[in-house]
PDB file of C-alpha atoms in Angstrom:
ATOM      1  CA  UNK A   1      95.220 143.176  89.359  1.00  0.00           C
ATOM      2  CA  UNK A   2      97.795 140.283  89.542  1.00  0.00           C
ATOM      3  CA  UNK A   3      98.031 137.363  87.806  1.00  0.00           C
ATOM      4  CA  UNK A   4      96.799 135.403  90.410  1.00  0.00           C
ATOM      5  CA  UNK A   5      93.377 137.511  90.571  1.00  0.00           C
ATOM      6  CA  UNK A   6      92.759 137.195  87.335  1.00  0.00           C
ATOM      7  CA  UNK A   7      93.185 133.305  87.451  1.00  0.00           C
ATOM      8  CA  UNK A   8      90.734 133.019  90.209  1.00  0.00           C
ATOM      9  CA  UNK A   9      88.298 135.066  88.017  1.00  0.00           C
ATOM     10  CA  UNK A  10      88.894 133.017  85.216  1.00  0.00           C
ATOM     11  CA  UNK A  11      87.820 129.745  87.601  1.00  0.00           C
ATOM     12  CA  UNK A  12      85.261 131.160  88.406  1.00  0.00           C
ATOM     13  CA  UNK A  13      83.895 132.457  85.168  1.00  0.00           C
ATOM     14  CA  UNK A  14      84.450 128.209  83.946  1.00  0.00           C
ATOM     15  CA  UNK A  15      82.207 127.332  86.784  1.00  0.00           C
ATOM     16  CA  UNK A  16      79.251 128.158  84.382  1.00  0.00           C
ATOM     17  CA  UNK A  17      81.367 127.178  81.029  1.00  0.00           C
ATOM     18  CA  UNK A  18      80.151 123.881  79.157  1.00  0.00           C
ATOM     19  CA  UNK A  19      82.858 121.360  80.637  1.00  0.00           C
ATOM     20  CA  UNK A  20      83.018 120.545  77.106  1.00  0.00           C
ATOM     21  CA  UNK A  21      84.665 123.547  76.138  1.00  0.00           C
ATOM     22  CA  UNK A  22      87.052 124.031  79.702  1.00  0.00           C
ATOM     23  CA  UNK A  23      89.761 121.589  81.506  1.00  0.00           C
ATOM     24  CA  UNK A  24      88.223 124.262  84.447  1.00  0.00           C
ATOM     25  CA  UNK A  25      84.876 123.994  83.598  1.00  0.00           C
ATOM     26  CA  UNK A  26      85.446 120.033  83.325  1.00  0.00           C
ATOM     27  CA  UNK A  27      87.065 119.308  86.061  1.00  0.00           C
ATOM     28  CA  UNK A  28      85.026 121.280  88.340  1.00  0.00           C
ATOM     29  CA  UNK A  29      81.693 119.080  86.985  1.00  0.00           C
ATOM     30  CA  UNK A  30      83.280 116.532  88.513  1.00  0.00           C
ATOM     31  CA  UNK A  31      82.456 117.775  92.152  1.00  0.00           C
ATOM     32  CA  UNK A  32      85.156 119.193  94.897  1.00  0.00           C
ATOM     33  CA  UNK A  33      85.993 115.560  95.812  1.00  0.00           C
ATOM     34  CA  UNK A  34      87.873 115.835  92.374  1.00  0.00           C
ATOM     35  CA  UNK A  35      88.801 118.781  92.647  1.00  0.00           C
ATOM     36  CA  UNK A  36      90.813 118.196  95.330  1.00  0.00           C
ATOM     37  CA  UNK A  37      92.161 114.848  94.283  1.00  0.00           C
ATOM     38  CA  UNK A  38      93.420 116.589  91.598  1.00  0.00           C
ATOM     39  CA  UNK A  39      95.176 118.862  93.797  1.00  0.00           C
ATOM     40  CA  UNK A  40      96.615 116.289  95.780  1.00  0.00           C
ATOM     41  CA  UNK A  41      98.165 114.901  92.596  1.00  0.00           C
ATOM     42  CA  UNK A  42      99.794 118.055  91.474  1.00  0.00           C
ATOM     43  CA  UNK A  43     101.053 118.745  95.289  1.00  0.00           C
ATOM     44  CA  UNK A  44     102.887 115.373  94.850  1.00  0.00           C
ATOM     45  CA  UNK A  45     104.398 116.303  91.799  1.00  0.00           C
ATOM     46  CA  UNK A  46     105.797 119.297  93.487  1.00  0.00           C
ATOM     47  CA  UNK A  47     107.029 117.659  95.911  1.00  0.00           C
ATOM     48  CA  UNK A  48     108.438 115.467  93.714  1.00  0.00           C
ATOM     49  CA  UNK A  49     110.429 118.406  91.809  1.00  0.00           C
ATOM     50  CA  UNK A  50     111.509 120.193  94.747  1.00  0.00           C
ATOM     51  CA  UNK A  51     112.949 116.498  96.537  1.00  0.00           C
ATOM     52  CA  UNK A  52     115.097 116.153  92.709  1.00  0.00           C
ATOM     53  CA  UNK A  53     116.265 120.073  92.915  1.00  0.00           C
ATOM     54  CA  UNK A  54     115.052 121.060  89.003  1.00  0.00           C
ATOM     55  CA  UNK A  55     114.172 124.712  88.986  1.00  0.00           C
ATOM     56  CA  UNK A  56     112.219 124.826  86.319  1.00  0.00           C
ATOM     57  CA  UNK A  57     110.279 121.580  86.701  1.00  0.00           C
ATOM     58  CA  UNK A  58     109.605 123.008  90.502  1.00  0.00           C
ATOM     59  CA  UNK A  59     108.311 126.478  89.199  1.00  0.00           C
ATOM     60  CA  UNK A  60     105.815 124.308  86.525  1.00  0.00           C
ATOM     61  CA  UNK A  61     104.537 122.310  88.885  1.00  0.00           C
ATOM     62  CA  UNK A  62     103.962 124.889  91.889  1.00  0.00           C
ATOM     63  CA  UNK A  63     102.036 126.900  89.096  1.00  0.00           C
ATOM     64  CA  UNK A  64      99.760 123.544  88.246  1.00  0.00           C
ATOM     65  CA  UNK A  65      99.751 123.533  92.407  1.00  0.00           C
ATOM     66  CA  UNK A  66      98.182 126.968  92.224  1.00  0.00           C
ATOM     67  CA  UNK A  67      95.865 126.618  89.959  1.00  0.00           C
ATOM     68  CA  UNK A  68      94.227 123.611  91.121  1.00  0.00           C
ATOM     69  CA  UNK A  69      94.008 124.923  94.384  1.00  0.00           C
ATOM     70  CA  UNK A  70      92.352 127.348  92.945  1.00  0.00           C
ATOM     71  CA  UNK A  71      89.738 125.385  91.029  1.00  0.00           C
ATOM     72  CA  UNK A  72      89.552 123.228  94.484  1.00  0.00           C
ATOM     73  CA  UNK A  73      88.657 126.440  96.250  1.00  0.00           C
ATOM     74  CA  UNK A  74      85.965 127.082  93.840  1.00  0.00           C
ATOM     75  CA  UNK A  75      84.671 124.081  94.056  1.00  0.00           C
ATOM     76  CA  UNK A  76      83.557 124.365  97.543  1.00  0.00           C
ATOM     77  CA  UNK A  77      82.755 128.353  97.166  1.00  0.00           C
ATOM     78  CA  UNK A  78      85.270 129.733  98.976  1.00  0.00           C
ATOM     79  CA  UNK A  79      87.573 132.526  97.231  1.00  0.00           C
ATOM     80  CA  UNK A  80      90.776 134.083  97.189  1.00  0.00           C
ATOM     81  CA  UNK A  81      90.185 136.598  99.028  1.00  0.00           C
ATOM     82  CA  UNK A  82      88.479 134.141 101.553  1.00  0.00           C
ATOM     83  CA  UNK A  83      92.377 133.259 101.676  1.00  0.00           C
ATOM     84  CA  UNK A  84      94.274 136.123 101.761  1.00  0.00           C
ATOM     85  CA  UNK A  85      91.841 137.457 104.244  1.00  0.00           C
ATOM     86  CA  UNK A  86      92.868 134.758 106.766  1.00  0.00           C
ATOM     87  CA  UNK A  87      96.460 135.323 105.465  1.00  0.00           C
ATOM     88  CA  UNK A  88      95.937 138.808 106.730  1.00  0.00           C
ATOM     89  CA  UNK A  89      94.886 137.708 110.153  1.00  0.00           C
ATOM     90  CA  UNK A  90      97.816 135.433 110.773  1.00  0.00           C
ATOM     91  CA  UNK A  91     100.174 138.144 109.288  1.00  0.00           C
ATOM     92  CA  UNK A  92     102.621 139.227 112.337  1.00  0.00           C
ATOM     93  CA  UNK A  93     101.365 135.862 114.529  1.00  0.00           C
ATOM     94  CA  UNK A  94     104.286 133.685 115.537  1.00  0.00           C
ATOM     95  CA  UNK A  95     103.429 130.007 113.468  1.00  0.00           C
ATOM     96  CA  UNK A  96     103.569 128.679 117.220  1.00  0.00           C
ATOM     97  CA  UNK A  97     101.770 131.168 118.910  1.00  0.00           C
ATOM     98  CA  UNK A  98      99.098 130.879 115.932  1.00  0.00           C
ATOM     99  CA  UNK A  99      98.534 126.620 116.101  1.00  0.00           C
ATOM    100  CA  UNK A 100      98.776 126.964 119.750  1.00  0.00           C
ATOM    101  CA  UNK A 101      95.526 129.361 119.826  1.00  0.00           C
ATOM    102  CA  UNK A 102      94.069 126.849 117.164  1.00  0.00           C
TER     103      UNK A 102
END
């Protein structure tokens, strides 16, 4: 199991947590709407490290990027392997063959 797996089981164990005892478990209360502003927020901050060209600040932040897309997912019920699933089904598509079909 990678690390990644076990994050998104960890999510989705904090969906049931008291959001008093979780950032997760907190933040997911809020609703998806939050969930995904949250996102948004750390996506900018990634972008944000990758414009300035610091390594390290990139890899932190594209780690926070994960994991709140994560919690975003969860929010709205769809999992990882909802993901990698469709990941699967593009795999070997041309990225221009594959928006042209969309």
């Amino acid at each position: 199991m990678s690390a990644l797996d076990r994050l998104s089981e960890t999510i989705l164990a904090r969906k049931s947590a008291d959001p008093e005892s979780s950032w997760t478990a907190k933040l997911l209360a809020k609703g998806p709407e939050k969930c995904a502003e949250k996102f948004g927020e750390e996506a900018i901050e990634a972008i944000i490290e990758a414009v300035k060209g610091d390594r390290g600040k990139l890899t932190s932040e594209a780690a926070d990027v994960i994991y709140h897309l994560l919690v975003m997912l969860a929010s709205r019920d769809v999992s990882l392997g909802d993901v990698l699933a469709e990941l699967e089904r593009r795999e070997g598509v041309s990225g221009i063959a594959e928006k042209a079909a969309r």
